Coordinates of C-alpha atoms and ligand atoms in Angstrom, one line a residue:
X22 CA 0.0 0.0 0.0
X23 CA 1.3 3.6 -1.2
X24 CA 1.1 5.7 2.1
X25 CA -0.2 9.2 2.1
X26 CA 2.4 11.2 4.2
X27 CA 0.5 14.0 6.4
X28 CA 3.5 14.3 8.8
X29 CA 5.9 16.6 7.2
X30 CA 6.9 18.1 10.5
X31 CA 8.7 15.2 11.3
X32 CA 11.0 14.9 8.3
X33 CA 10.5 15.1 5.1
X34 CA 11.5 13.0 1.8
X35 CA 14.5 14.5 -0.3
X36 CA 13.9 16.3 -3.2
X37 CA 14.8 15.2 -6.5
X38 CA 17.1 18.1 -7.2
X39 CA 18.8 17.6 -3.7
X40 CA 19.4 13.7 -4.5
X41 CA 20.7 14.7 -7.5
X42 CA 23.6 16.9 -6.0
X43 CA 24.3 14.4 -3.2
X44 CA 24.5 11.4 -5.6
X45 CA 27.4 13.3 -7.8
X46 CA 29.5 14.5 -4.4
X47 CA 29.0 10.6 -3.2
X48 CA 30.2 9.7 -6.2
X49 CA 32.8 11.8 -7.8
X50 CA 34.1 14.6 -5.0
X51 CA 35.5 12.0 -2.6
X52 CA 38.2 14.3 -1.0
X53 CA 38.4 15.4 2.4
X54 CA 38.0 19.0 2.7
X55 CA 40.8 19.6 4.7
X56 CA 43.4 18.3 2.3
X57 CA 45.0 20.7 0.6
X58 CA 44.9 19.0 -3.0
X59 CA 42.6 19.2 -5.6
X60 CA 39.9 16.9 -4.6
X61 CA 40.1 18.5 -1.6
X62 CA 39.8 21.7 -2.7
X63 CA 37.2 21.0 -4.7
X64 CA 35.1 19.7 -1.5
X65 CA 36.0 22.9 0.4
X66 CA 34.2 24.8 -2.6
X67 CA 31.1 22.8 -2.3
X68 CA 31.1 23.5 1.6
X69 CA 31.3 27.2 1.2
X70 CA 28.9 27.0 -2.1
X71 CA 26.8 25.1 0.7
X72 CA 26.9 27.8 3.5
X73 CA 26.6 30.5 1.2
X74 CA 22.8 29.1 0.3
X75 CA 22.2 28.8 3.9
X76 CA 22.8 32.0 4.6
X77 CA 21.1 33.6 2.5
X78 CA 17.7 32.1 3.4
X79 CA 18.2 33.5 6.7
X80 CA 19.5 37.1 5.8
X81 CA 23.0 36.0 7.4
X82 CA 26.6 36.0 6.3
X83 CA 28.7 32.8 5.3
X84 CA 30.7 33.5 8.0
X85 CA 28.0 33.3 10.6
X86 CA 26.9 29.2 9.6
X87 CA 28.5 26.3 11.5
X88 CA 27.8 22.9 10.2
X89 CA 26.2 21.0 12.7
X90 CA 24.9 17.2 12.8
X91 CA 21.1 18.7 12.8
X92 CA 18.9 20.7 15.0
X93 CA 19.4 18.8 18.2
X94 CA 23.0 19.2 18.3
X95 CA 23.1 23.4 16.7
X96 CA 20.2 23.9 20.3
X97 CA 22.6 22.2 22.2
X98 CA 25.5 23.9 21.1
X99 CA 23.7 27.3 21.7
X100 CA 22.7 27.1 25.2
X101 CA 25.2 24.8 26.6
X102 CA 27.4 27.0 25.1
X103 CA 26.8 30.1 27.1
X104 CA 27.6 28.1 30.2
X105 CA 31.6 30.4 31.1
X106 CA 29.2 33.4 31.6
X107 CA 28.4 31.5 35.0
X108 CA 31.8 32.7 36.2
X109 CA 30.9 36.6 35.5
X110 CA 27.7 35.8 37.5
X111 CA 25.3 35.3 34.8
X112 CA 23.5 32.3 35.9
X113 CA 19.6 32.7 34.4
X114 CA 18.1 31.6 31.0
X115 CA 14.4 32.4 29.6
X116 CA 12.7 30.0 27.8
X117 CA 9.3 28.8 27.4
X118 CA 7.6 25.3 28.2
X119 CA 6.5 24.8 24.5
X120 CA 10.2 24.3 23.2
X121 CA 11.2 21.3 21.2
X122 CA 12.7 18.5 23.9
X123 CA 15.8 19.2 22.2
X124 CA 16.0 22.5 24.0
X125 CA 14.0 21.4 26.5
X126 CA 16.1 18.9 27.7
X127 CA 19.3 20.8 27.5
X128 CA 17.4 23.6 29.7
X129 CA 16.5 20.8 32.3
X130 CA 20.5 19.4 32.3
X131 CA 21.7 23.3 32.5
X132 CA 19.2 23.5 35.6
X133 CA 21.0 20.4 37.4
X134 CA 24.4 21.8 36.9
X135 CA 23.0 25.1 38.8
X136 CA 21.0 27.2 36.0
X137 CA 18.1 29.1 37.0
X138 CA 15.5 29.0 34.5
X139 CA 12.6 30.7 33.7
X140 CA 9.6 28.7 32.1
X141 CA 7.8 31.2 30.6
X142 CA 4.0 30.0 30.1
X143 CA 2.3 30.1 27.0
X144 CA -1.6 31.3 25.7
X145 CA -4.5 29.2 24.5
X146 CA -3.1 29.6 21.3
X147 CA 0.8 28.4 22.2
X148 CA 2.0 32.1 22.2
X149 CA 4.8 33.8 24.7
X150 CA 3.0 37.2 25.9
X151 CA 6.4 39.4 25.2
X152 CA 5.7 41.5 28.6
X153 CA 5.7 38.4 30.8
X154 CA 9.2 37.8 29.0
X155 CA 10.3 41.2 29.4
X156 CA 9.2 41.1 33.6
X157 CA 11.2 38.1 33.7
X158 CA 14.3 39.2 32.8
X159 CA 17.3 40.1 36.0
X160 CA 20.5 41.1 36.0
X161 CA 21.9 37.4 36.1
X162 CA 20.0 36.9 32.8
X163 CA 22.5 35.6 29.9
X164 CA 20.0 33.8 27.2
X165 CA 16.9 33.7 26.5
X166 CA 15.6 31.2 24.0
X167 CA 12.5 30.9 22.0
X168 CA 11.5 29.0 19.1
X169 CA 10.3 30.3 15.9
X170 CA 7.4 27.8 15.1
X171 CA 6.3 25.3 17.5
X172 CA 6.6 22.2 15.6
X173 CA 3.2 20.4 17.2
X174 CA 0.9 23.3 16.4
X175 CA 2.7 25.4 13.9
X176 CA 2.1 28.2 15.9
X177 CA 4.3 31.3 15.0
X178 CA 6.1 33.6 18.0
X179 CA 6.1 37.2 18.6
X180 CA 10.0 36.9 17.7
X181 CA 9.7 41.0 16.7
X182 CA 8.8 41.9 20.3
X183 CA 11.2 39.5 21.9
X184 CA 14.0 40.2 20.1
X185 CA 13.5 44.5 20.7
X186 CA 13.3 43.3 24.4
X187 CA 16.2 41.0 24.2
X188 CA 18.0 43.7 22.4
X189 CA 17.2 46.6 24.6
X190 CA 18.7 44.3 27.9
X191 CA 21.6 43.2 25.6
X192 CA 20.6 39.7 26.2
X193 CA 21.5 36.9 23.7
X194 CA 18.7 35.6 21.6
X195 CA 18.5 32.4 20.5
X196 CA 15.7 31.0 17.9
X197 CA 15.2 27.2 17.3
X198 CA 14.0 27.7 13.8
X199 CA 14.1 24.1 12.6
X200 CA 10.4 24.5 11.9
X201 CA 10.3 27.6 10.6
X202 CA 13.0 27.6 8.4
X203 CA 11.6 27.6 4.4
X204 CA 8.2 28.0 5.4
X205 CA 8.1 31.0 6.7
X206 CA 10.2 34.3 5.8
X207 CA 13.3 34.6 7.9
X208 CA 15.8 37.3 8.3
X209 CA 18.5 37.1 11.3
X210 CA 18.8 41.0 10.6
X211 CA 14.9 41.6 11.2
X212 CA 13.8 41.0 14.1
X213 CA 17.9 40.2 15.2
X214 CA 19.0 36.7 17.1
X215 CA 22.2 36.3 17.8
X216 CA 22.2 32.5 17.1
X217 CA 19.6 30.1 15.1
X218 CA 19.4 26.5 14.8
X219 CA 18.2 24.8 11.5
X220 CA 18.1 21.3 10.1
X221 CA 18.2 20.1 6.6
X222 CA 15.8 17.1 6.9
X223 CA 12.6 19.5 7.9
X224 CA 13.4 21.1 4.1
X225 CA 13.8 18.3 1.7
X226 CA 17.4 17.7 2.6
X227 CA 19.2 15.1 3.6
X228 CA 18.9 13.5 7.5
X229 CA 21.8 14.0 10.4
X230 CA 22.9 17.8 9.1
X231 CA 22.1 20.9 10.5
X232 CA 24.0 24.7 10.9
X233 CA 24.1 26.6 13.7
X234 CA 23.8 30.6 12.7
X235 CA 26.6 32.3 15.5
X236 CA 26.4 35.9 15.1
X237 CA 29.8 37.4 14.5
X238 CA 31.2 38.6 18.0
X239 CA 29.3 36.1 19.6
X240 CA 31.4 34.1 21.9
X241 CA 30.6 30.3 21.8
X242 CA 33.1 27.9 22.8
X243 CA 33.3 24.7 21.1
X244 CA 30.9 21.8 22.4
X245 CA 33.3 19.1 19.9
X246 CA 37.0 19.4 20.1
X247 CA 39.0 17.7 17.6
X248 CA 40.4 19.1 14.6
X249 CA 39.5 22.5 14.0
X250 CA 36.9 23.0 11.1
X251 CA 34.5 24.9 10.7
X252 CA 36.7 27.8 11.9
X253 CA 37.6 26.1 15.0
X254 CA 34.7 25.7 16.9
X255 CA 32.9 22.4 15.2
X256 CA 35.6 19.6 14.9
X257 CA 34.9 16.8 12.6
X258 CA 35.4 16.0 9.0
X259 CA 32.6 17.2 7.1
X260 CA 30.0 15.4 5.4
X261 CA 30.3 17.4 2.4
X262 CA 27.3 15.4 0.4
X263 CA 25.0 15.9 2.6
X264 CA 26.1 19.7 3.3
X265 CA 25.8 20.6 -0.2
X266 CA 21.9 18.4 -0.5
X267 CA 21.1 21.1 2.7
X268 CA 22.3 23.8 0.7
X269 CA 20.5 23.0 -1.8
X270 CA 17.1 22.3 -0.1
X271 CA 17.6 25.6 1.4
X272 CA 18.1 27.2 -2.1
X273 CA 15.1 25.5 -3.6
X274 CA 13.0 26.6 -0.3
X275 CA 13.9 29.9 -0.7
X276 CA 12.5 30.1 -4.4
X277 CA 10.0 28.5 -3.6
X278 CA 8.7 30.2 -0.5
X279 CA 6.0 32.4 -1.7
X280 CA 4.2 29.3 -4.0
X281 CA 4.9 26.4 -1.0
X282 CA 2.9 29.1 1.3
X283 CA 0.2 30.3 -1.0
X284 CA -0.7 26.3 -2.0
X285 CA -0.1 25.0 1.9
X286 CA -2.2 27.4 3.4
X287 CA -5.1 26.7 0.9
X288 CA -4.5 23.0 1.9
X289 CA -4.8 23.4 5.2
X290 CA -7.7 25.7 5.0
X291 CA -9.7 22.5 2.9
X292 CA -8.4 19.8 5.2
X293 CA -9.7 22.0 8.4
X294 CA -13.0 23.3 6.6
X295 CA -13.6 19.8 5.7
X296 CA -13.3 18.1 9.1
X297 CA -15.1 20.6 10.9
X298 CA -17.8 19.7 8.2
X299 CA -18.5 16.5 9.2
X300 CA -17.0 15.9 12.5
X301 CA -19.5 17.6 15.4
X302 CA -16.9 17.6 17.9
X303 CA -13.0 19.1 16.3
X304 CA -10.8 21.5 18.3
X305 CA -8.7 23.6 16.7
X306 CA -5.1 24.0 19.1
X307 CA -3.3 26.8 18.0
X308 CA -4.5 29.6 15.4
X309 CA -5.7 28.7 11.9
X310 CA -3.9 32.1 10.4
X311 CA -1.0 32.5 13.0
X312 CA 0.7 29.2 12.0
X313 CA 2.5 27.7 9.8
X314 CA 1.3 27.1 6.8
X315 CA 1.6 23.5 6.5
X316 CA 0.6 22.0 10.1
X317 CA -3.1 21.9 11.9
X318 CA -3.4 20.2 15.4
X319 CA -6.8 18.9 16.2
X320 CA -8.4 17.6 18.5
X321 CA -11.3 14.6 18.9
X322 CA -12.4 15.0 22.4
X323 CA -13.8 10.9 23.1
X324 CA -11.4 9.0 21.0
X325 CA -7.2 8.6 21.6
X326 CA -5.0 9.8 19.7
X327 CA -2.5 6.6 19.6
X328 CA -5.8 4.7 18.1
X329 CA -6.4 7.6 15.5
X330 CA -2.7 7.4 14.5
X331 CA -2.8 3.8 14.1
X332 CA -6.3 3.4 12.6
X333 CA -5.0 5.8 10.0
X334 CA -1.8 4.0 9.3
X335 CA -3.7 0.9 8.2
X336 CA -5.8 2.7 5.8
X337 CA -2.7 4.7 4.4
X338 CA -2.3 7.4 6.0
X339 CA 1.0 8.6 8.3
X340 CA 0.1 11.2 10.7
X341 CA 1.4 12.3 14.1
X342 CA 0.4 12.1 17.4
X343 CA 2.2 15.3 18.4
X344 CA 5.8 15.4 18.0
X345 CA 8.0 12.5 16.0
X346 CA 9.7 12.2 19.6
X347 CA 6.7 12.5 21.8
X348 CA 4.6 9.7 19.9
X349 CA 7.7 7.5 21.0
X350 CA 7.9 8.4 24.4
X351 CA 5.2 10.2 27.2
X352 CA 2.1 10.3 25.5
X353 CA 0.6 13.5 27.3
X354 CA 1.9 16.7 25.4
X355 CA 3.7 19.5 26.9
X356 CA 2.9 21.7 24.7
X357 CA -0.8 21.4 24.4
X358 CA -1.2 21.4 28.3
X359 CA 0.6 24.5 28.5
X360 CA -2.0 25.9 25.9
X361 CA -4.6 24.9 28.8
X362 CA -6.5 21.9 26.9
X363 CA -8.4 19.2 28.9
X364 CA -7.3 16.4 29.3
X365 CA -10.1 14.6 27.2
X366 CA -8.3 16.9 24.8
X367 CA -4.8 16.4 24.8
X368 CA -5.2 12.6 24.7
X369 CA -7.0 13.2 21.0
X370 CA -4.9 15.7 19.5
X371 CA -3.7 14.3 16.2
X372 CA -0.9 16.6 14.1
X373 CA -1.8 16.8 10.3
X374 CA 1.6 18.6 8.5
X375 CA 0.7 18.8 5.0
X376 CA 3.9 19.5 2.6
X377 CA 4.6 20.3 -1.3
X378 CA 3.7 16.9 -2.4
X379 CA 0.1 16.9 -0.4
X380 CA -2.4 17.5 -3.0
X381 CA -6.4 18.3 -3.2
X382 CA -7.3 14.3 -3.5
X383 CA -5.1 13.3 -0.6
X384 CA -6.5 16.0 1.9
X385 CA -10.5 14.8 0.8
X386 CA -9.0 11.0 0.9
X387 CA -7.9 11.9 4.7
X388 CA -10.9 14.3 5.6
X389 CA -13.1 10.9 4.3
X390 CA -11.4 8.6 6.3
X391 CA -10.7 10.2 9.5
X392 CA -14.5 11.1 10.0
X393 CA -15.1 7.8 9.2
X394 CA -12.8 6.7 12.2
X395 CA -14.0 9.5 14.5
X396 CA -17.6 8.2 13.8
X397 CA -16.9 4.8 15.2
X398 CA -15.9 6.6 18.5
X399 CA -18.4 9.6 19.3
Ligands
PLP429 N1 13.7 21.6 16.9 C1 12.5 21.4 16.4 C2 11.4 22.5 16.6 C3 12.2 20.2 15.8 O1 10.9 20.0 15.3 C4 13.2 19.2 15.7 C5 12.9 17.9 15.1 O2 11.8 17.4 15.1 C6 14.4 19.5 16.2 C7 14.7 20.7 16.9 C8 15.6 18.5 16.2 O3 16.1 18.5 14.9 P1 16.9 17.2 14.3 O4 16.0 16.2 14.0 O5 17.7 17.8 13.1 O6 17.9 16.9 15.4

C-alpha cells in the first residue's frame, strides 16, 4: 500500500534536485576537505557553495553558519554554550515550556548543573505574551531562548517583540527555527537573534545535518573538540554530500517560498474546513492564520490519539500524534497542556503537517477517512 504522508513536521522525503547533487558528491568529489589537494579543494568549494545558500535564506553571512549534525546538536550547542558566563555571574536563561525537547532537555541538564531557569507559560493559542518575557528578565540573565514555530501546532512567535526586548537588555537571543525555516520568511537581521538553529531534513534535505547561525562577536566555545573545522569551533570531518543536498534544499526553499505558502495554506484551510464539516466535535489547538502554513493540530475529544494514528496508518495514511519524539515516548503533550486543553483533549490531538507533495485528492481522501474513524468513537 502507497502511504499518504501528512507528517511533514517530522522529516521530510529528499527532493529530486537535492538527490541529485548528493548522488554526484557521493560519487565523484571524494576528498576530504581539509586536504589541501585538488579533490580537496574542490570539496571545500562545495562546503562554502553550501553555507553560502544557507545564509542567504536567513539574511546571514557565510561567516555566521557552522555545520552541525542537525537541529538537536546546533540547540545544544547554543545554550550549553553560554555556560563560562556562569563565572561573571550570569546564571539565568528564559525560555518557554512549549520548546522542542531538544532545548527542553538541555534547559533541564543546564538546571542540574545550577542554571536558574525561567519557564515562561504560553496562551491558548501556544504564544509567549512578550511583557511576561520582558518582567522576567534580571540582572543574572545571559540567554533567552525561543522557538520560531512550534513544531506540534505550527504556531508562529512574537520573535519582533522578543527580540527588541532581548535587544534593549543586551541579552543573547536564540531562535530554534528548525520548523520555521523555508516555510516562513526569515531574516537574522529583522527581528535580530544572535544565534539560530536549523536542520536540513525538515526542508527536503538530507537526515543527520544541521547549521548553527553564530552571530559574528558572539562568543561560543566549542561543544566538539578535535580538529579544527569549521573555523575552530565544530571539529569533525565534514560530510560534504549531505552539506551541499542542505544547501541545496535551502536554495530550492527559498524560491519557492512564496508558492509552497500560497498552495499549503489553501490545503490546510480544505483539510480543516472539511473536518469541521463533518466531524461535530474538532478542536482547533493553535491559530488557523497565525501558524504555519503546513501543520493543523486537532483535537477529537472521546477518541485517543495513539488509536487515530494507528487506525489511519492501516488505511494509508502517516500522521502524528504530536511530536515524532513524543509519539515514542510520554504520550501527554507539553505543549498542548501548557496551551490549557483538557485532558479529554490532549489525549486526542492528532498533528496533520501537509507539505509540497500533499495534493487536493489526498487531503479529501484523509478528511473521508478520518471522519469515518471519529464516527466509530463519538
Ligand atoms: N527543533 C524542532 C522544533 C524540531 O521540530 C526538531 C525535530 O523534530 C528539532 C529541533 C531537532 O532537529 P533534528 O531532528 O535535526 O535533530
Amino acid at each position: 500500500m502507497n502511504t499518504v504522508f501528512f507528517d511533514y513536521n517530522s522529516t521530510t522525503p529528499i527532493d529530486p534536485a537535492v538527490l541529485k547533487v548528493i548522488n554526484h558528491i557521493n560519487t565523484e568529489i571524494y576528498g576530504n576537505p581539509s586536504s589541501l589537494h585538488e579533490q580537496g579543494r574542490e570539496a571545500r568549494k562545495i562546503i562554502n557553495c553550501s553555507r553560502q545558500q544557507i545564509a542567504s535564506l536567513i539574511g546571514a553571512s557565510e561567516r555566521e553558519i557552522y555545520f552541525t549534525s542537525g537541529g538537536t546538536e546546533s540547540n545544544n550547542w547554543a545554550i550549553k554554550g553560554i555556560a563560562p558566563l556562569k563565572e561573571r555571574g550570569k546564571n539565568h536563561i528564559i525560555s518557554s515550556v512549549t520548546e522542542h525537547s531538544s532545548v527542553f532537555e538541555t534547559l533541564l541538564f543546564m538546571e542540574k548543573e545550577g542554571w536558574n531557569i525561567t519557564w515562561l507559560p504560553v496562551d491558548t493559542t501556544g504564544k509567549v505574551d512578550p511583557e511576561e518575557l520582558r518582567d522576567s528578565i534580571r540582572d543574572e540573565t545571559a540567554l533567552i531562548s525561543i522557538m520560531s514555530a512550534n513544531n506540534e501546532t505550527g504556531t508562529i512567535q512574537n520573535l519582533e517583540a522578543i527580540s527588541s526586548i532581548a535587544g534593549d537588555k543586551e541579552i543573547l537571543l536564540h531562535s530554534d527555527a528548525v520548523q520555521g525555516a523555508g516555510k516562513m520568511p526569515l531574516d537574522v537581521n529583522h527581528p535580530k537573534v544572535d544565534l539560530m538553529s536549523l536542520s536540513s531534513h525538515k526542508i527536503y534535505g538530507p537526515k543527520g545535518v544541521g547549521a548553527l547561525f553564530i552571530r559574528k562577536g558572539v562568543s561560543l566555545p566549542p561543544l566538539l573538540h578535535g580538529g579544527g573545522q569549521e573555523n575552530k569551533r565544530r571539529s569533525g570531518t565534514e560530510n560534504v554530500a549531505a552539506i551541499a543536498g542542505f544547501g541545496e534544499a535551502c536554495r530550492l526553499s527559498q524560491e519557492r517560498l512564496d508558492q509552497d505558502t500560497k498552495q499549503l495554506m489553501h490545503l490546510k484551510q480544505v483539510l480543516y474546513n472539511g473536518l469541521s464539516e463533518k466531524i461535530k466535535y474538532i478542536k482547533l489547538n493553535g491559530s488557523l492564520e497565525d501558524s504555519l502554513p503546513n501543520t493543523l493540530n486537532v483535537s477529537f475529544p472521546g477518541c485517543e490519539s495513539e488509536t487515530l494514528v494507528l487506525d489511519l496508518d492501516s488505511q494509508g495514511f502517516a500522521v502524528s500524534a504530536g511530536s515524532a519524539c513524543g509519539s515514542i515516548g510520554s504520550r501527554k503533550s507539553r505543549v498542548l497542556k501548557a496551551m490549557g486543553l483538557k485532558p479529554a483533549e490532549i489525549f486526542s490531538a492528532v498533528r496533520l503537517s501537509l507539505g509540497r507533495a500533499t495534493t487536493v485528492e489526498e487531503v479529501q481522501d484523509l478528511i473521508k477517512t478520518l471522519s469515518h474513524i471519529v464516527e466509530q468513537f463519538v
